Short mmCIF file of C-alpha atoms in Angstrom, two decimals:
data_model
loop_
_atom_site.label_atom_id
_atom_site.label_comp_id
_atom_site.label_asym_id
_atom_site.label_seq_id
_atom_site.Cartn_x
_atom_site.Cartn_y
_atom_site.Cartn_z
CA MET A 15 29.16 -6.58 -6.10
CA GLN A 16 31.92 -10.01 -7.87
CA ILE A 17 31.09 -13.65 -8.10
CA PHE A 18 34.01 -15.96 -8.83
CA ILE A 19 34.16 -19.58 -9.56
CA GLU A 20 37.59 -22.04 -8.34
CA LYS A 21 36.94 -25.54 -9.54
CA ILE A 22 37.15 -28.22 -6.56
CA GLU A 23 37.62 -31.26 -6.26
CA ASN A 24 33.67 -32.47 -4.81
CA PRO A 25 33.97 -36.50 -4.37
CA ASN A 26 30.80 -36.79 -2.14
CA GLN A 27 28.67 -34.13 -5.05
CA GLU A 28 27.54 -32.48 -1.99
CA PHE A 29 25.95 -29.44 -2.70
CA TRP A 30 25.28 -26.75 -1.61
CA ILE A 31 23.74 -22.39 -1.87
CA TRP A 32 23.76 -19.33 1.25
CA LYS A 33 24.63 -21.68 3.73
CA LYS A 34 25.04 -25.40 4.00
CA GLU A 35 21.97 -26.36 4.93
CA ILE A 36 21.12 -26.11 1.32
CA THR A 37 22.14 -29.30 0.11
CA ASN A 38 21.51 -32.34 -0.95
CA ARG A 39 22.45 -34.15 1.14
CA GLN A 40 20.53 -32.92 3.77
CA THR A 41 17.15 -34.91 4.61
CA GLY A 42 14.35 -34.94 6.10
CA GLY A 43 13.61 -31.10 4.55
CA ILE A 44 12.38 -28.91 2.03
CA TYR A 45 15.44 -28.45 -0.27
CA PRO A 46 16.32 -30.98 -3.37
CA SER A 47 17.76 -33.48 -3.03
CA ALA A 48 18.50 -34.52 -6.98
CA ILE A 49 21.17 -32.62 -8.73
CA SER A 50 21.46 -32.04 -11.93
CA ASN A 51 20.40 -34.07 -15.46
CA VAL A 52 22.74 -31.63 -16.96
CA GLY A 53 25.86 -31.13 -14.79
CA SER A 54 28.88 -32.11 -16.45
CA GLY A 55 30.75 -33.87 -13.78
CA ILE A 56 33.28 -30.77 -12.37
CA SER A 57 32.21 -28.84 -9.00
CA ALA A 58 33.10 -25.89 -8.56
CA ALA A 59 33.23 -22.99 -5.27
CA ILE A 60 31.36 -19.74 -5.63
CA TYR A 61 33.03 -17.01 -3.16
CA GLN A 62 31.27 -13.20 -3.65
CA LYS A 63 33.17 -10.22 -2.91
CA ASP A 64 31.98 -7.10 -1.34
CA GLU A 65 32.16 -3.07 -1.56
CA ALA A 66 35.15 -3.73 0.81
CA GLY A 67 37.29 -6.19 -0.52
CA HIS A 68 36.18 -9.18 2.01
CA VAL A 69 35.53 -12.43 0.13
CA THR A 70 32.56 -14.99 1.28
CA GLN A 71 31.96 -18.13 -0.28
CA ILE A 72 28.04 -18.47 -0.65
CA ALA A 73 27.81 -21.76 -2.47
CA GLN A 74 29.40 -25.07 -3.87
CA LEU A 75 27.71 -26.08 -7.28
CA GLN A 76 27.92 -27.97 -9.91
CA LEU A 77 29.08 -26.68 -14.16
CA PRO A 78 26.59 -27.34 -16.40
CA ASP A 79 27.27 -29.38 -19.60
CA TYR A 80 26.36 -26.67 -22.13
CA GLU A 81 26.34 -29.12 -24.51
CA LYS A 82 24.19 -31.23 -23.33
CA LEU A 83 21.34 -28.09 -21.82
CA VAL A 84 21.51 -27.38 -25.49
CA GLU A 85 20.05 -30.85 -26.71
CA TYR A 86 17.93 -31.02 -23.74
CA TYR A 87 16.45 -27.41 -24.18
CA SER A 88 15.80 -27.80 -27.50
CA ALA A 89 14.06 -30.94 -27.71
CA GLY A 90 12.31 -29.92 -25.19
CA LYS A 91 13.38 -32.32 -22.64
CA GLU A 92 13.03 -32.11 -19.04
CA ILE A 93 15.59 -30.05 -17.57
CA ASN A 94 16.95 -29.93 -14.18
CA LEU A 95 19.02 -27.10 -13.20
CA ASN A 96 18.85 -28.25 -9.78
CA TYR A 97 22.65 -26.98 -7.65
CA THR A 98 24.49 -25.45 -10.73
CA TYR A 99 26.06 -21.99 -11.86
CA ILE A 100 24.95 -21.05 -14.69
CA ASP A 101 26.77 -18.30 -15.41
CA ASP A 102 26.87 -18.55 -20.04
CA PHE A 103 23.35 -18.15 -21.92
CA ALA A 104 23.62 -19.02 -25.53
CA TRP A 105 21.79 -22.21 -24.79
CA LEU A 106 18.75 -20.63 -25.02
CA GLY A 107 19.63 -19.04 -28.53
CA ASP A 108 19.77 -16.01 -30.21
CA GLU A 109 16.55 -14.72 -30.87
CA LEU A 110 15.82 -11.23 -27.87
CA PRO A 111 12.19 -11.88 -26.48
CA TYR A 112 10.01 -10.37 -28.53
CA GLU A 113 11.24 -12.36 -31.36
CA VAL A 114 10.24 -15.54 -29.59
CA GLU A 115 7.15 -14.48 -28.91
CA SER A 116 6.15 -14.71 -32.48
CA LEU A 117 7.10 -18.18 -32.15
CA PRO A 118 5.34 -21.19 -31.62
CA TYR A 119 4.87 -22.83 -28.49
CA THR A 120 6.96 -25.22 -27.24
CA GLU A 121 5.44 -28.82 -24.82
CA ARG A 122 8.57 -28.58 -22.36
CA GLU A 123 8.49 -31.71 -19.65
CA GLY A 124 9.62 -29.92 -17.18
CA PHE A 125 12.19 -26.69 -15.93
CA SER A 126 13.21 -26.17 -12.52
CA ALA A 127 16.33 -24.37 -11.34
CA ARG A 128 16.16 -24.50 -7.11
CA CYS A 129 19.04 -23.61 -5.71
CA ALA A 130 20.72 -22.55 -8.26
CA LEU A 131 23.19 -19.83 -9.10
CA LEU A 132 22.70 -17.83 -12.23
CA ASN A 133 25.14 -15.01 -12.87
CA ASN A 134 26.29 -12.66 -15.34
CA HIS A 135 29.18 -10.90 -16.52
CA GLY A 136 29.31 -7.20 -18.05
CA GLU A 137 25.85 -5.96 -19.81
CA PRO A 138 22.72 -7.47 -18.18
CA ALA A 139 22.20 -10.86 -19.97
CA TYR A 140 18.52 -12.17 -21.65
CA PHE A 141 17.23 -15.47 -19.36
CA HIS A 142 13.88 -15.71 -21.07
CA ILE A 143 11.40 -18.46 -20.99
CA MET A 144 8.99 -17.98 -23.15
CA GLN A 145 6.16 -19.80 -25.73
CA SER A 146 6.41 -22.86 -23.59
CA LYS A 147 3.64 -24.61 -22.06
CA LEU A 148 5.75 -27.21 -19.11
CA LYS A 149 4.03 -30.51 -18.40
CA LYS A 150 4.23 -30.93 -14.97
CA GLY A 151 5.60 -29.75 -11.76
CA ASN A 152 6.26 -26.56 -10.79
CA LEU A 153 8.76 -23.49 -12.70
CA ASP A 154 10.61 -23.19 -9.28
CA PHE A 155 13.48 -21.61 -8.66
CA SER A 156 13.62 -21.65 -5.61
CA TYR A 157 15.86 -20.23 -3.12
CA SER A 158 17.64 -19.46 -6.27
CA GLY A 159 20.00 -16.81 -7.39
CA PHE A 160 20.86 -14.08 -10.31
CA PHE A 161 22.70 -11.37 -10.71
CA ASN A 162 22.51 -8.83 -13.39
CA LEU A 163 20.31 -10.58 -15.25
CA ILE A 164 16.61 -9.62 -17.91
CA LEU A 165 14.47 -12.23 -16.48
CA ASP A 166 11.55 -12.20 -18.73
CA LEU A 167 8.44 -15.06 -18.04
CA CYS A 168 5.98 -15.08 -20.64
CA ASN A 169 3.14 -16.67 -22.38
CA LEU A 170 4.00 -19.64 -20.58
CA SER A 171 1.86 -22.89 -19.22
CA VAL A 172 2.61 -24.20 -16.01
CA GLU A 173 0.11 -27.13 -16.44
CA GLN A 174 0.30 -29.18 -12.96
CA GLY A 175 2.21 -26.26 -10.93
CA ASN A 176 3.00 -22.82 -9.82
CA LEU A 177 5.39 -20.18 -11.06
CA VAL A 178 7.63 -19.64 -7.86
CA PHE A 179 10.34 -17.95 -6.91
CA ASP A 180 10.71 -18.96 -2.56
CA PHE A 181 13.68 -17.61 -0.77
CA ALA A 182 15.44 -16.47 -3.53
CA ARG A 183 18.48 -13.90 -4.20
CA PHE A 184 18.11 -11.31 -7.20
CA ASP A 185 20.61 -8.57 -7.23
CA HIS A 186 21.14 -5.28 -10.42
CA SER A 187 18.57 -7.62 -12.12
CA ASN A 188 14.71 -7.66 -14.01
CA ILE A 189 12.42 -9.50 -13.72
CA SER A 190 9.48 -9.17 -16.27
CA VAL A 191 6.25 -11.87 -15.91
CA GLY A 192 3.24 -11.54 -18.00
CA MET A 193 0.40 -13.76 -20.09
CA ILE A 194 1.20 -16.59 -17.15
CA ALA A 195 -0.88 -19.71 -16.67
CA CYS A 196 -0.78 -22.03 -13.82
CA GLY A 197 -2.35 -24.93 -12.59
CA GLY A 198 -1.58 -25.18 -9.50
CA ASN A 199 -1.06 -28.03 -6.53
CA PRO A 200 -2.65 -29.40 -3.90
CA TYR A 201 -1.71 -26.52 -1.35
CA PHE A 202 -1.56 -23.59 -3.46
CA SER A 203 -4.86 -22.48 -5.68
CA PRO A 204 -2.26 -21.10 -8.62
CA GLU A 205 0.02 -18.19 -7.73
CA ILE A 206 3.32 -16.27 -8.39
CA SER A 207 5.35 -16.61 -5.02
CA PHE A 208 7.69 -14.56 -4.16
CA ARG A 209 8.35 -15.82 -0.72
CA TYR A 210 11.37 -14.58 1.75
CA ILE A 211 12.72 -13.15 -1.61
CA LYS A 212 15.23 -11.05 -0.92
CA ALA A 213 16.26 -8.28 -3.95
CA ASP A 214 18.80 -5.59 -4.34
CA THR A 215 18.45 -2.82 -6.98
CA VAL A 216 16.04 -4.82 -9.25
CA LYS A 217 13.06 -4.70 -11.20
CA ILE A 218 9.46 -6.83 -10.79
CA ASP A 219 7.01 -6.03 -13.29
CA THR A 220 3.69 -7.81 -13.92
CA MET A 221 1.51 -7.83 -17.22
CA LEU A 222 -1.04 -8.89 -19.55
CA MET A 223 -2.12 -11.31 -17.08
CA SER A 224 -4.50 -14.84 -18.83
CA GLN A 225 -5.51 -16.72 -16.00
CA SER A 226 -6.91 -15.25 -12.41
CA LEU A 227 -3.71 -15.73 -9.52
CA SER A 228 -1.95 -14.92 -6.46
CA LEU A 229 0.78 -13.06 -6.38
CA ASN A 230 2.82 -13.23 -3.04
CA PHE A 231 5.63 -12.10 -1.86
CA LEU A 232 5.03 -12.46 2.09
CA CYS A 233 7.88 -11.59 4.13
CA ALA A 234 9.66 -10.33 0.89
CA LYS A 235 12.87 -8.24 1.85
CA THR A 236 13.87 -5.31 -0.85
CA SER A 237 16.08 -2.60 -1.34
CA ASN A 238 16.32 -0.07 -3.99
CA THR A 239 13.56 -2.59 -5.53
CA THR A 240 10.48 -1.49 -7.81
CA ILE A 241 7.53 -3.49 -8.23
CA SER A 242 5.19 -2.69 -10.89
CA LEU A 243 1.73 -5.43 -10.95
CA ASP A 244 -0.71 -4.76 -13.88
CA PRO A 245 -3.12 -7.56 -14.16
CA LEU A 246 -4.63 -6.30 -17.29
CA PRO A 247 -7.09 -8.20 -18.54
CA THR A 248 -7.68 -10.36 -15.82
CA THR A 249 -8.33 -10.63 -11.88
CA PHE A 250 -5.51 -11.15 -9.27
CA LYS A 251 -7.13 -12.99 -6.43
CA GLU A 252 -5.02 -11.97 -4.05
CA ILE A 253 -2.51 -9.66 -3.33
CA CYS A 254 0.03 -10.75 -0.60
CA PHE A 255 2.17 -8.50 0.93
CA VAL A 256 2.61 -9.60 4.83
CA LYS A 257 5.36 -8.40 6.96
CA ALA A 258 7.36 -6.96 3.39
CA ALA A 259 9.68 -4.46 2.79
CA ALA A 260 9.54 -2.76 -0.94
CA ASN A 261 10.43 0.56 -1.84
CA THR A 262 7.47 0.86 -4.09
CA VAL A 263 4.86 -1.59 -5.28
CA THR A 264 2.52 0.67 -8.18
CA ILE A 265 -0.67 -1.68 -8.77
CA THR A 266 -2.23 -0.92 -11.91
CA ASN A 267 -5.74 -1.64 -13.55
CA ALA A 268 -6.50 -4.46 -11.72
CA GLU A 269 -9.50 -6.12 -10.50
CA ILE A 270 -8.55 -7.70 -6.46
CA ASP A 271 -10.65 -10.21 -4.83
CA THR A 272 -7.86 -9.72 -1.99
CA VAL A 273 -5.76 -8.04 -0.32
CA ASP A 274 -3.16 -8.65 2.23
CA ILE A 275 -0.34 -6.07 3.32
CA ARG A 276 0.37 -6.28 7.19
CA GLU A 277 3.09 -5.17 9.25
CA ALA A 278 4.95 -4.73 5.48
CA HIS A 279 7.48 -1.84 5.14
CA ILE A 280 6.90 0.43 1.91
CA ASP A 281 8.01 3.36 0.79
CA PHE A 282 5.14 4.45 -1.54
CA LEU A 283 2.47 2.15 -1.99
CA THR A 284 0.19 3.01 -5.14
CA PHE A 285 -3.12 1.41 -6.69
CA GLN A 286 -4.67 3.31 -10.03
CA ARG A 287 -7.76 2.69 -11.76
CA CYS A 288 -8.15 -0.33 -9.79
CA LYS A 289 -11.49 -2.66 -8.09
CA PHE A 290 -12.06 -4.55 -4.81
CA LEU A 291 -13.75 -7.02 -4.95
CA GLU A 292 -13.78 -8.52 -1.19
CA TYR A 293 -11.67 -7.87 1.04
CA ALA A 294 -8.57 -5.28 1.66
CA GLU A 295 -6.20 -4.98 4.35
CA ILE A 296 -3.08 -2.24 4.30
CA GLY A 297 -1.18 -1.78 7.56
CA GLY A 298 1.85 -1.40 8.82
CA HIS A 299 5.13 0.99 7.77
CA ILE A 300 4.07 2.66 4.74
CA GLN A 301 5.23 6.36 4.05
CA GLU A 302 3.06 7.78 1.55
CA LEU A 303 -0.15 5.10 0.27
CA HIS A 304 -1.81 6.68 -2.80
CA ILE A 305 -5.80 5.05 -4.22
CA ASN A 306 -6.49 7.30 -6.98
CA ASP A 307 -9.48 6.72 -8.85
CA CYS A 308 -10.04 3.09 -7.87
CA ILE A 309 -13.52 1.19 -6.96
CA ASN A 310 -13.76 -0.01 -3.33
CA ALA A 311 -16.92 -2.80 -3.39
CA ALA A 312 -15.44 -4.39 -0.16
CA VAL A 313 -14.61 -4.42 2.69
CA TRP A 314 -11.60 -2.08 3.79
CA LYS A 315 -9.21 -2.05 6.70
CA LEU A 316 -6.52 0.50 6.72
CA SER A 317 -4.12 0.60 9.63
CA VAL A 318 -1.14 3.33 8.15
CA PRO A 319 -0.43 5.54 11.52
CA GLN A 320 3.06 6.48 10.38
CA ALA A 321 1.84 7.70 6.74
CA GLN A 322 3.19 10.78 5.73
CA THR A 323 1.28 11.04 2.84
CA LEU A 324 -2.63 9.54 2.12
CA THR A 325 -4.05 9.86 -0.71
CA LEU A 326 -8.60 8.39 -1.81
CA SER A 327 -8.69 10.92 -5.25
CA GLY A 328 -10.86 9.78 -7.53
CA THR A 329 -11.96 6.90 -5.76
CA ILE A 330 -15.38 5.45 -5.33
CA ASN A 331 -16.54 3.48 -2.71
CA THR A 332 -19.16 1.05 -2.77
CA GLY A 333 -18.04 -0.45 0.11
CA ARG A 334 -16.90 -0.33 3.55
CA ILE A 335 -13.53 2.16 4.20
CA CYS A 336 -12.42 1.02 8.33
CA PHE A 337 -9.84 2.65 9.96
CA THR A 338 -8.57 1.89 12.84
CA ASP A 339 -7.04 4.92 14.20
CA PHE A 340 -8.64 7.23 12.02
CA VAL A 341 -7.54 10.09 13.91
CA SER A 342 -3.81 9.16 12.73
CA ALA A 343 -4.87 9.39 9.11
CA ILE A 344 -6.15 13.15 9.61
CA PRO A 345 -2.90 14.47 9.16
CA PRO A 346 -1.53 12.18 5.84
CA LEU A 347 -5.07 12.85 4.42
CA THR A 348 -5.77 16.21 5.09
CA ALA A 349 -2.32 17.71 4.13
CA ALA A 350 -3.67 16.00 0.51
CA SER A 351 -6.69 16.47 0.71
CA SER A 352 -6.00 19.99 -0.35
CA GLY A 353 -5.43 18.55 -4.22
CA ASP A 354 -9.35 16.74 -4.48
CA PRO A 355 -11.70 17.65 -1.29
CA ALA A 356 -14.05 15.02 -2.43
CA GLN A 357 -12.58 12.66 -1.17
CA LEU A 358 -13.28 13.83 2.36
CA LEU A 359 -17.11 13.74 1.41
CA MET A 360 -16.32 10.14 0.21
CA LEU A 361 -14.75 9.28 3.49
CA LYS A 362 -17.82 10.97 5.90
CA GLU A 363 -20.90 9.69 3.68
CA ASN A 364 -18.38 6.03 4.37
CA PHE A 365 -18.44 7.43 8.14
CA ARG A 366 -23.10 8.28 8.37
CA GLN A 367 -23.40 4.74 7.06
CA THR A 368 -21.00 2.36 9.09
CA GLY A 369 -21.99 4.88 12.41
CA GLU A 370 -18.89 6.59 12.93
CA TYR A 371 -20.31 9.65 13.71
CA GLU A 372 -17.10 10.94 15.05
CA ASN A 373 -15.22 10.21 12.47
CA GLU A 374 -17.53 12.07 10.02
CA ASP A 375 -17.64 15.26 12.10
CA ILE A 376 -13.81 14.79 11.15
CA CYS A 377 -14.69 14.63 7.68
CA HIS A 378 -17.16 17.01 7.71
CA LEU A 379 -14.51 19.89 9.40
CA TYR A 380 -11.82 19.22 7.12
CA PHE A 381 -14.06 19.36 3.65
CA GLN A 382 -15.52 22.73 5.19
CA ARG A 383 -11.59 23.90 6.07
CA SER A 384 -10.71 23.27 2.44
CA LYS A 385 -13.75 24.85 1.39
CA THR A 386 -13.09 28.16 3.24
CA LYS A 387 -9.00 28.26 2.06
CA CYS A 388 -10.79 28.10 -1.63
CA GLU A 389 -12.93 30.80 -1.18
CA ARG A 390 -11.94 34.23 -2.99
CA ASN A 391 -15.18 36.40 -1.60
CA ARG A 392 -13.60 37.70 1.70
CA LEU A 393 -16.36 38.54 3.25
CA LYS A 394 -18.09 34.93 2.56
CA LYS A 395 -14.33 33.49 3.74
CA ALA A 396 -14.49 35.98 6.35
CA GLY A 397 -17.83 34.90 7.62
CA ARG A 398 -17.17 30.75 7.05
CA TYR A 399 -13.35 31.24 9.48
CA MET A 400 -15.69 32.68 12.07
CA LEU A 401 -18.57 29.14 11.62
CA ASP A 402 -15.37 27.35 12.27
CA GLY A 403 -14.38 29.27 15.21
CA ILE A 404 -18.10 28.90 17.31
CA SER A 405 -19.31 25.66 16.57
CA GLY A 406 -16.52 24.04 13.90
CA TYR A 407 -18.36 23.85 11.03
CA GLY A 408 -21.26 22.70 13.04
CA THR A 409 -19.45 19.76 15.02
CA LYS A 410 -18.51 21.12 18.13
CA PRO A 411 -21.69 22.38 19.50
CA PHE A 412 -20.46 22.97 22.98
CA ARG A 413 -18.12 25.33 21.86
CA MET A 414 -21.32 27.23 21.00
CA LEU A 415 -22.21 26.80 24.05
CA LEU A 416 -19.03 28.37 25.46
CA VAL A 417 -19.99 31.12 22.85
CA ILE A 418 -23.54 32.25 24.26
CA LEU A 419 -22.13 32.22 28.00
CA ALA A 420 -18.82 34.51 26.47
CA VAL A 421 -22.07 36.91 24.53
CA ILE A 422 -23.98 37.09 27.69
CA VAL A 423 -21.04 37.70 30.01
CA LEU A 424 -20.22 40.54 27.07
CA PHE A 425 -23.38 42.50 27.09
CA GLY A 426 -23.98 41.89 30.76
CA THR A 427 -20.36 43.78 31.22
CA LEU A 428 -20.99 46.68 28.56
CA TYR A 429 -23.85 47.56 30.25
CA TYR A 430 -22.57 47.67 34.06
CA CYS A 431 -19.76 49.57 31.72
CA ALA A 432 -21.11 51.72 29.01
CA PRO A 433 -22.33 54.41 30.69
CA PHE A 434 -25.08 55.47 28.40
CA LEU A 435 -26.75 52.03 29.10
CA SER A 436 -28.66 51.42 32.09
CA PHE A 437 -31.41 49.08 33.64
CA HIS A 438 -34.29 50.03 35.97
CA GLY A 439 -33.27 47.93 38.71
CA ALA A 440 -29.83 47.23 38.03
CA SER A 441 -27.00 48.58 40.20
CA THR A 442 -24.29 45.49 40.24
CA TRP A 443 -21.93 43.72 38.24
CA LEU A 444 -23.97 40.31 38.59
CA GLU A 445 -27.56 41.53 38.14
CA HIS A 446 -26.32 43.65 35.01
CA ILE A 447 -25.20 40.16 33.44
CA TYR A 448 -28.64 38.65 34.66
CA ALA A 449 -29.75 41.11 32.88
CA SER A 450 -28.46 40.16 29.71
CA GLY A 451 -29.13 36.69 30.15
CA ILE A 452 -33.42 37.11 30.37
CA THR A 453 -32.62 39.60 27.23
CA PHE A 454 -30.27 36.55 25.29
CA PHE A 455 -33.02 34.43 26.16
CA ALA A 456 -36.24 36.34 25.40
CA VAL A 457 -36.92 36.10 28.87
CA GLY A 458 -38.81 39.13 29.80
CA TYR A 459 -39.92 38.81 33.34
CA GLY A 460 -40.44 42.35 33.90
CA ASP A 461 -38.36 43.21 37.22
CA LEU A 462 -35.47 44.97 34.71
CA PHE A 463 -35.45 46.76 31.53
CA PRO A 464 -34.20 49.71 29.65
CA LEU A 465 -34.35 53.41 30.80
CA ASN A 466 -32.96 55.36 26.94
CA THR A 467 -33.69 54.27 23.74
CA ILE A 468 -30.00 53.32 22.59
CA THR A 469 -29.80 50.74 26.21
CA LYS A 470 -33.01 48.97 24.06
CA MET A 471 -31.54 49.08 20.72
CA VAL A 472 -28.60 47.56 21.88
CA SER A 473 -31.07 44.74 24.06
CA LEU A 474 -33.18 44.38 20.54
CA THR A 475 -29.09 42.87 18.75
CA GLU A 476 -28.70 41.21 22.01
CA ALA A 477 -31.87 39.31 21.44
CA PHE A 478 -31.32 39.00 18.34
CA LEU A 479 -28.18 37.35 18.66
CA GLY A 480 -29.40 35.28 21.21
CA VAL A 481 -32.64 34.32 19.74
CA THR A 482 -30.47 33.15 16.69
CA SER A 483 -27.46 31.21 18.81
CA THR A 484 -29.92 30.01 20.62
CA SER A 485 -31.86 27.33 18.15
CA TYR A 486 -28.49 26.92 16.07
CA PHE A 487 -26.88 25.31 19.15
CA LEU A 488 -30.25 23.24 19.54
CA VAL A 489 -30.04 21.79 16.19
CA LEU A 490 -26.32 21.55 16.61
CA LEU A 491 -26.47 19.45 20.00
CA SER A 492 -30.14 16.77 18.80
CA ARG A 493 -28.08 16.17 15.47
CA LYS A 494 -25.04 15.28 18.11
CA VAL A 495 -28.14 13.40 20.91
CA ILE A 496 -30.21 11.08 18.29
CA ARG A 497 -28.32 10.04 15.70
#
């Protein structure tokens, strides 16, 4: 994609970006009416040429007076770059970001670049605002466009506002945000806002936050984009990805009050070494969800019916975990549990405390199956497979009832068919089934009894199976009913 400009006559001083409704001439709207205070008075039409060769006008903006911009920036004056096209970044100085970090803080009256377009030709250029205190307003880049840039916004204090990128567009750019302090405003608590952004081939990083902030990606639409959030050593008040689309979102080393990720489209969502404090709702089209080595002291609500992988490895739960549909979460969870079956035990205890006993049994069943797969002793492994088959490791009592009935019929048929087995008073198949039943349940009426030693030994075997099987069935049934 190429961006190029054409200088034009603009006697009415009408400027717009993306579509003509986002203009300084509209009234009663949310777009800024004030244009740049460092403008050159020269207007330009900005065109975009896509890979197919189609040319589209995407903006009509003012070109800046770079000498005036350098003066204002050096003196710490208020800078307004609204409706401005910028393709030269020398006014920021020639220091690289790590060189600026060693400089003392600079007080600035304010900085705004709403509805601006910042475009770099060739290798990505640095656009950094660092070591600064903004006295008034937001650090505002709403509706702006960033093309082929490396944004470094670190060691900043926005004393009476927030860091705002709402409705901005990013293309082949990196955004690094760290050590930000915001004062907030009457409508929102201190936050970094990326609401409704559009991004293609972008990387967004936050790190080493100096203040507890909210991070908002409401309805963000991104492609080929990685978002990495690491707020050490402070807490995120809220992380919001409601109705957002992203490829990879990674959140590490974070203490988070609230997580709100509803109706999201995220390919890979990872929480690593995080602590959840109040409430977390995660749902939508999430292909892989990894919550690893975390501590949950909050209430989780998980709804990920289309997840292919779900891991909770190493996670400690002291709160509550609720699934809107745990059955749909079983395949991705059990596919990942072979590496760490302890996560099933954690969920089993969680469901026991919340009274979701069906889900508790499911976790117990799959935990035992994972242990069976790891068992190396063939005899023990065979026994565990048998236990799974007859009762689902104690979770399916009615399957055990069917096994009992099958054993009675099997022995009764054996008594009837085998010529060396005989009972006094039994001649038909049903009479031998009756003989098998009273033997299995140790009734002992005395109307039927074995006639030879072999029949007596087989009867003793059946009686032993009957006592143990019946006891086991009653235990399983009472566990189901009583709880």
